[in-house]
GROMACS .gro file of C-alpha atoms in nm:
model
  291
    1UNK     CA    1  16.428   3.045  10.462
    2UNK     CA    2  16.381   2.809  10.758
    3UNK     CA    3  16.561   2.476  10.710
    4UNK     CA    4  16.576   2.343  11.068
    5UNK     CA    5  16.320   2.365  11.350
    6UNK     CA    6  16.390   2.262  11.710
    7UNK     CA    7  16.075   2.209  11.915
    8UNK     CA    8  16.030   2.155  12.287
    9UNK     CA    9  15.811   1.864  12.398
   10UNK     CA   10  15.623   1.925  12.727
   11UNK     CA   11  15.398   2.228  12.708
   12UNK     CA   12  15.485   2.278  12.342
   13UNK     CA   13  15.444   1.980  12.110
   14UNK     CA   14  15.250   1.790  12.378
   15UNK     CA   15  14.906   1.922  12.470
   16UNK     CA   16  14.762   1.904  12.822
   17UNK     CA   17  14.670   1.538  12.765
   18UNK     CA   18  15.039   1.466  12.699
   19UNK     CA   19  14.967   1.368  12.339
   20UNK     CA   20  15.060   1.509  11.998
   21UNK     CA   21  14.755   1.630  11.807
   22UNK     CA   22  14.677   1.499  11.458
   23UNK     CA   23  14.724   1.851  11.321
   24UNK     CA   24  15.071   1.881  11.475
   25UNK     CA   25  15.166   1.540  11.333
   26UNK     CA   26  15.036   1.638  10.990
   27UNK     CA   27  15.222   1.971  10.997
   28UNK     CA   28  15.550   1.807  11.103
   29UNK     CA   29  15.527   1.564  10.812
   30UNK     CA   30  15.439   1.846  10.575
   31UNK     CA   31  15.739   2.045  10.698
   32UNK     CA   32  15.969   1.746  10.651
   33UNK     CA   33  15.830   1.684  10.301
   34UNK     CA   34  15.901   2.048  10.215
   35UNK     CA   35  16.266   2.014  10.323
   36UNK     CA   36  16.249   2.145  10.680
   37UNK     CA   37  16.431   1.922  10.931
   38UNK     CA   38  16.247   1.879  11.262
   39UNK     CA   39  16.424   1.818  11.594
   40UNK     CA   40  16.249   1.743  11.922
   41UNK     CA   41  16.435   1.935  12.195
   42UNK     CA   42  16.370   1.802  12.544
   43UNK     CA   43  16.513   1.755  12.888
   44UNK     CA   44  16.420   1.388  12.861
   45UNK     CA   45  16.671   1.110  12.807
   46UNK     CA   46  16.688   0.943  12.461
   47UNK     CA   47  16.490   0.641  12.582
   48UNK     CA   48  16.226   0.858  12.751
   49UNK     CA   49  16.182   1.083  12.451
   50UNK     CA   50  16.152   0.802  12.200
   51UNK     CA   51  15.911   0.615  12.425
   52UNK     CA   52  15.697   0.926  12.467
   53UNK     CA   53  15.665   0.968  12.090
   54UNK     CA   54  15.647   0.605  11.977
   55UNK     CA   55  15.268   0.607  11.937
   56UNK     CA   56  15.270   0.904  11.698
   57UNK     CA   57  15.469   0.753  11.408
   58UNK     CA   58  15.710   1.044  11.375
   59UNK     CA   59  16.071   1.011  11.263
   60UNK     CA   60  16.269   1.305  11.396
   61UNK     CA   61  16.604   1.396  11.536
   62UNK     CA   62  16.640   1.468  11.908
   63UNK     CA   63  16.814   1.711  12.137
   64UNK     CA   64  16.812   1.514  12.462
   65UNK     CA   65  16.886   1.601  12.826
   66UNK     CA   66  16.873   1.975  12.744
   67UNK     CA   67  17.155   1.943  12.491
   68UNK     CA   68  17.387   1.683  12.642
   69UNK     CA   69  17.312   1.457  12.344
   70UNK     CA   70  17.191   1.533  11.992
   71UNK     CA   71  17.080   1.265  11.745
   72UNK     CA   72  16.984   1.298  11.381
   73UNK     CA   73  16.663   1.146  11.242
   74UNK     CA   74  16.844   0.818  11.176
   75UNK     CA   75  16.944   0.783  11.541
   76UNK     CA   76  17.311   0.873  11.491
   77UNK     CA   77  17.475   1.060  11.780
   78UNK     CA   78  17.602   1.396  11.653
   79UNK     CA   79  17.674   1.600  11.968
   80UNK     CA   80  17.775   1.491  12.319
   81UNK     CA   81  17.833   1.715  12.624
   82UNK     CA   82  17.843   1.520  12.952
   83UNK     CA   83  17.829   1.644  13.313
   84UNK     CA   84  18.168   1.569  13.476
   85UNK     CA   85  18.134   1.323  13.764
   86UNK     CA   86  18.326   1.548  14.004
   87UNK     CA   87  18.081   1.831  13.935
   88UNK     CA   88  17.789   1.591  13.975
   89UNK     CA   89  17.916   1.491  14.321
   90UNK     CA   90  17.943   1.857  14.423
   91UNK     CA   91  17.588   1.924  14.299
   92UNK     CA   92  17.460   1.620  14.488
   93UNK     CA   93  17.615   1.747  14.813
   94UNK     CA   94  17.433   2.080  14.777
   95UNK     CA   95  17.100   1.907  14.709
   96UNK     CA   96  17.149   1.672  15.004
   97UNK     CA   97  17.223   1.969  15.228
   98UNK     CA   98  16.899   2.138  15.130
   99UNK     CA   99  16.706   1.809  15.149
  100UNK     CA  100  16.584   1.833  14.791
  101UNK     CA  101  16.496   1.517  14.604
  102UNK     CA  102  16.694   1.462  14.282
  103UNK     CA  103  16.767   1.208  14.011
  104UNK     CA  104  17.074   1.128  13.806
  105UNK     CA  105  17.022   1.088  13.433
  106UNK     CA  106  17.248   0.900  13.190
  107UNK     CA  107  17.212   0.820  12.822
  108UNK     CA  108  16.999   0.512  12.889
  109UNK     CA  109  16.884   0.532  13.253
  110UNK     CA  110  16.728   0.755  13.517
  111UNK     CA  111  16.846   0.674  13.869
  112UNK     CA  112  16.632   0.741  14.176
  113UNK     CA  113  16.691   0.660  14.541
  114UNK     CA  114  16.326   0.700  14.648
  115UNK     CA  115  16.043   0.570  14.430
  116UNK     CA  116  15.764   0.737  14.630
  117UNK     CA  117  15.936   1.076  14.602
  118UNK     CA  118  15.971   1.020  14.230
  119UNK     CA  119  15.597   0.967  14.184
  120UNK     CA  120  15.503   1.266  14.400
  121UNK     CA  121  15.747   1.498  14.228
  122UNK     CA  122  15.652   1.387  13.879
  123UNK     CA  123  15.294   1.466  13.981
  124UNK     CA  124  15.392   1.817  14.096
  125UNK     CA  125  15.572   1.877  13.764
  126UNK     CA  126  15.267   1.758  13.571
  127UNK     CA  127  15.042   1.996  13.766
  128UNK     CA  128  15.283   2.285  13.705
  129UNK     CA  129  15.245   2.225  13.330
  130UNK     CA  130  14.873   2.143  13.346
  131UNK     CA  131  14.703   2.337  13.630
  132UNK     CA  132  14.362   2.182  13.560
  133UNK     CA  133  14.487   1.837  13.661
  134UNK     CA  134  14.417   1.743  14.025
  135UNK     CA  135  14.695   1.608  14.246
  136UNK     CA  136  14.521   1.270  14.266
  137UNK     CA  137  14.497   1.252  13.887
  138UNK     CA  138  14.858   1.363  13.850
  139UNK     CA  139  14.979   1.090  14.089
  140UNK     CA  140  14.785   0.827  13.894
  141UNK     CA  141  14.928   0.949  13.562
  142UNK     CA  142  15.282   0.970  13.700
  143UNK     CA  143  15.273   0.624  13.858
  144UNK     CA  144  15.182   0.467  13.524
  145UNK     CA  145  15.392   0.688  13.299
  146UNK     CA  146  15.681   0.591  13.075
  147UNK     CA  147  15.901   0.803  13.301
  148UNK     CA  148  15.838   0.555  13.581
  149UNK     CA  149  15.905   0.253  13.363
  150UNK     CA  150  16.245   0.388  13.259
  151UNK     CA  151  16.357   0.449  13.618
  152UNK     CA  152  16.632   0.250  13.793
  153UNK     CA  153  16.607   0.239  14.173
  154UNK     CA  154  16.930   0.245  14.375
  155UNK     CA  155  16.988   0.236  14.752
  156UNK     CA  156  17.190   0.558  14.739
  157UNK     CA  157  17.392   0.766  14.495
  158UNK     CA  158  17.734   0.741  14.661
  159UNK     CA  159  17.837   0.418  14.489
  160UNK     CA  160  17.693   0.532  14.158
  161UNK     CA  161  17.885   0.860  14.165
  162UNK     CA  162  18.205   0.673  14.252
  163UNK     CA  163  18.197   0.497  13.914
  164UNK     CA  164  18.447   0.673  13.683
  165UNK     CA  165  18.280   0.514  13.377
  166UNK     CA  166  17.939   0.668  13.453
  167UNK     CA  167  17.835   0.909  13.176
  168UNK     CA  168  17.599   1.163  13.335
  169UNK     CA  169  17.391   1.380  13.104
  170UNK     CA  170  17.216   1.581  13.374
  171UNK     CA  171  17.084   1.597  13.731
  172UNK     CA  172  16.721   1.693  13.782
  173UNK     CA  173  16.590   1.811  14.121
  174UNK     CA  174  16.226   1.848  14.227
  175UNK     CA  175  16.035   2.048  14.485
  176UNK     CA  176  15.660   2.101  14.479
  177UNK     CA  177  15.695   2.442  14.648
  178UNK     CA  178  15.807   2.588  14.316
  179UNK     CA  179  16.072   2.840  14.212
  180UNK     CA  180  16.121   2.988  14.560
  181UNK     CA  181  16.242   2.652  14.696
  182UNK     CA  182  16.541   2.658  14.459
  183UNK     CA  183  16.669   3.012  14.511
  184UNK     CA  184  16.964   2.932  14.742
  185UNK     CA  185  17.029   2.599  14.574
  186UNK     CA  186  17.061   2.759  14.231
  187UNK     CA  187  17.300   3.020  14.366
  188UNK     CA  188  17.524   2.756  14.526
  189UNK     CA  189  17.522   2.530  14.221
  190UNK     CA  190  17.594   2.819  13.984
  191UNK     CA  191  17.887   2.918  14.205
  192UNK     CA  192  18.052   2.583  14.123
  193UNK     CA  193  18.114   2.717  13.773
  194UNK     CA  194  18.073   2.576  13.421
  195UNK     CA  195  17.720   2.454  13.488
  196UNK     CA  196  17.385   2.541  13.332
  197UNK     CA  197  17.086   2.551  13.568
  198UNK     CA  198  16.746   2.566  13.399
  199UNK     CA  199  16.384   2.463  13.462
  200UNK     CA  200  16.126   2.277  13.255
  201UNK     CA  201  15.854   2.361  13.511
  202UNK     CA  202  15.814   2.558  13.833
  203UNK     CA  203  15.861   2.233  14.026
  204UNK     CA  204  16.213   2.144  13.910
  205UNK     CA  205  16.563   2.254  13.821
  206UNK     CA  206  16.789   2.076  13.574
  207UNK     CA  207  17.169   2.085  13.600
  208UNK     CA  208  17.390   2.027  13.297
  209UNK     CA  209  17.740   2.096  13.180
  210UNK     CA  210  17.760   2.457  13.059
  211UNK     CA  211  17.791   2.333  12.697
  212UNK     CA  212  17.482   2.115  12.731
  213UNK     CA  213  17.211   2.370  12.669
  214UNK     CA  214  16.944   2.346  12.403
  215UNK     CA  215  17.075   2.657  12.231
  216UNK     CA  216  17.442   2.565  12.205
  217UNK     CA  217  17.355   2.205  12.116
  218UNK     CA  218  17.121   2.326  11.842
  219UNK     CA  219  17.391   2.549  11.695
  220UNK     CA  220  17.651   2.271  11.719
  221UNK     CA  221  17.419   2.041  11.525
  222UNK     CA  222  17.312   2.305  11.272
  223UNK     CA  223  17.668   2.407  11.194
  224UNK     CA  224  17.753   2.040  11.128
  225UNK     CA  225  17.478   2.050  10.867
  226UNK     CA  226  17.622   2.367  10.717
  227UNK     CA  227  17.323   2.578  10.818
  228UNK     CA  228  17.326   2.948  10.897
  229UNK     CA  229  17.168   3.094  11.211
  230UNK     CA  230  16.895   3.264  11.009
  231UNK     CA  231  16.791   2.923  10.872
  232UNK     CA  232  16.713   2.791  11.222
  233UNK     CA  233  16.391   2.826  11.424
  234UNK     CA  234  16.319   2.716  11.781
  235UNK     CA  235  15.982   2.673  11.954
  236UNK     CA  236  15.931   2.653  12.330
  237UNK     CA  237  15.736   2.749  12.639
  238UNK     CA  238  15.961   2.733  12.945
  239UNK     CA  239  16.294   2.844  13.089
  240UNK     CA  240  16.501   2.553  12.961
  241UNK     CA  241  16.399   2.663  12.609
  242UNK     CA  242  16.541   3.013  12.647
  243UNK     CA  243  16.890   2.934  12.519
  244UNK     CA  244  16.763   2.783  12.192
  245UNK     CA  245  16.507   3.057  12.136
  246UNK     CA  246  16.787   3.312  12.178
  247UNK     CA  247  17.027   3.112  11.960
  248UNK     CA  248  16.791   3.051  11.668
  249UNK     CA  249  16.741   3.304  11.394
  250UNK     CA  250  16.367   3.281  11.461
  251UNK     CA  251  16.255   3.221  11.820
  252UNK     CA  252  15.893   3.118  11.871
  253UNK     CA  253  15.704   3.133  12.202
  254UNK     CA  254  15.390   2.934  12.265
  255UNK     CA  255  15.082   3.131  12.374
  256UNK     CA  256  15.107   2.935  12.701
  257UNK     CA  257  15.477   3.020  12.746
  258UNK     CA  258  15.608   3.181  13.064
  259UNK     CA  259  15.660   3.560  13.033
  260UNK     CA  260  16.040   3.532  13.014
  261UNK     CA  261  16.015   3.322  12.698
  262UNK     CA  262  15.767   3.556  12.532
  263UNK     CA  263  16.007   3.843  12.598
  264UNK     CA  264  16.300   3.683  12.411
  265UNK     CA  265  16.104   3.529  12.120
  266UNK     CA  266  16.042   3.714  11.795
  267UNK     CA  267  15.712   3.537  11.723
  268UNK     CA  268  15.424   3.401  11.932
  269UNK     CA  269  15.216   3.110  11.808
  270UNK     CA  270  14.900   2.949  11.944
  271UNK     CA  271  14.896   2.743  12.266
  272UNK     CA  272  14.992   2.379  12.298
  273UNK     CA  273  14.619   2.296  12.323
  274UNK     CA  274  14.548   2.483  11.998
  275UNK     CA  275  14.803   2.316  11.769
  276UNK     CA  276  15.052   2.599  11.811
  277UNK     CA  277  15.340   2.396  11.668
  278UNK     CA  278  15.141   2.299  11.360
  279UNK     CA  279  15.028   2.658  11.313
  280UNK     CA  280  15.380   2.802  11.301
  281UNK     CA  281  15.518   2.513  11.092
  282UNK     CA  282  15.259   2.575  10.824
  283UNK     CA  283  15.356   2.943  10.829
  284UNK     CA  284  15.722   2.848  10.779
  285UNK     CA  285  15.625   2.620  10.487
  286UNK     CA  286  15.425   2.902  10.329
  287UNK     CA  287  15.702   3.159  10.378
  288UNK     CA  288  15.967   2.924  10.236
  289UNK     CA  289  15.756   2.866   9.926
  290UNK     CA  290  15.745   3.241   9.864
  291UNK     CA  291  16.121   3.288   9.880
   0.00000   0.00000   0.00000
């Protein structure tokens, strides 16, 4: 019996128009009414995630910043795994050396040192998730997005990273050239130890503390609720979803998922443009009713 479902946002719950379909909303509510808890699992910060979903009238828990923070449906913080500042400084030095644009994410803010680079790189990430969108359209969407509104511009990161009170959830780096641009960078960052390096699209990498992965965060939260692994399901489409799809008793890949995710999942559902989340949730509801 499935009692807890963790679901990725971009490319999974969101369709190509960056909205949640009426069928997905209806299925989430039906799942909750049947006793299935629903968690949105995203690389976004708490503020970003809640802002992105505010128009859809859904009350859910959240795995934020790839697992650095986990909140229940009432907004109570249940799990917290921060990126140590010393490690963040070492990561920043590697990214500077390779001239790769990056941002520092905390519980409530996203810090950028170059607003134009932020817009361009958000656009590249949007195109990576939605290939039918033109670059001009992606720039327009990115410039007016909630992700831009939640950004805090700083002159540089040196002073920020010198603050011992700063609670960093993750660092996200962007490059429109795709996966190949990050090969050496990922190797150097991984060599620092105790870090998780994942991607939510071909145009970025996300760096967290090793404990701050969607999978480990999901299990931490589930075990607090007294749930068994076989009572947990996870739905996703990209590489930063791999840990939770592996960790869950039932891993679900979207039809639009990258090949690596389809290989580790036990089930494949429909695409994010065909209400794939709603489709599998209704299957879980049906299966639970038969047990």
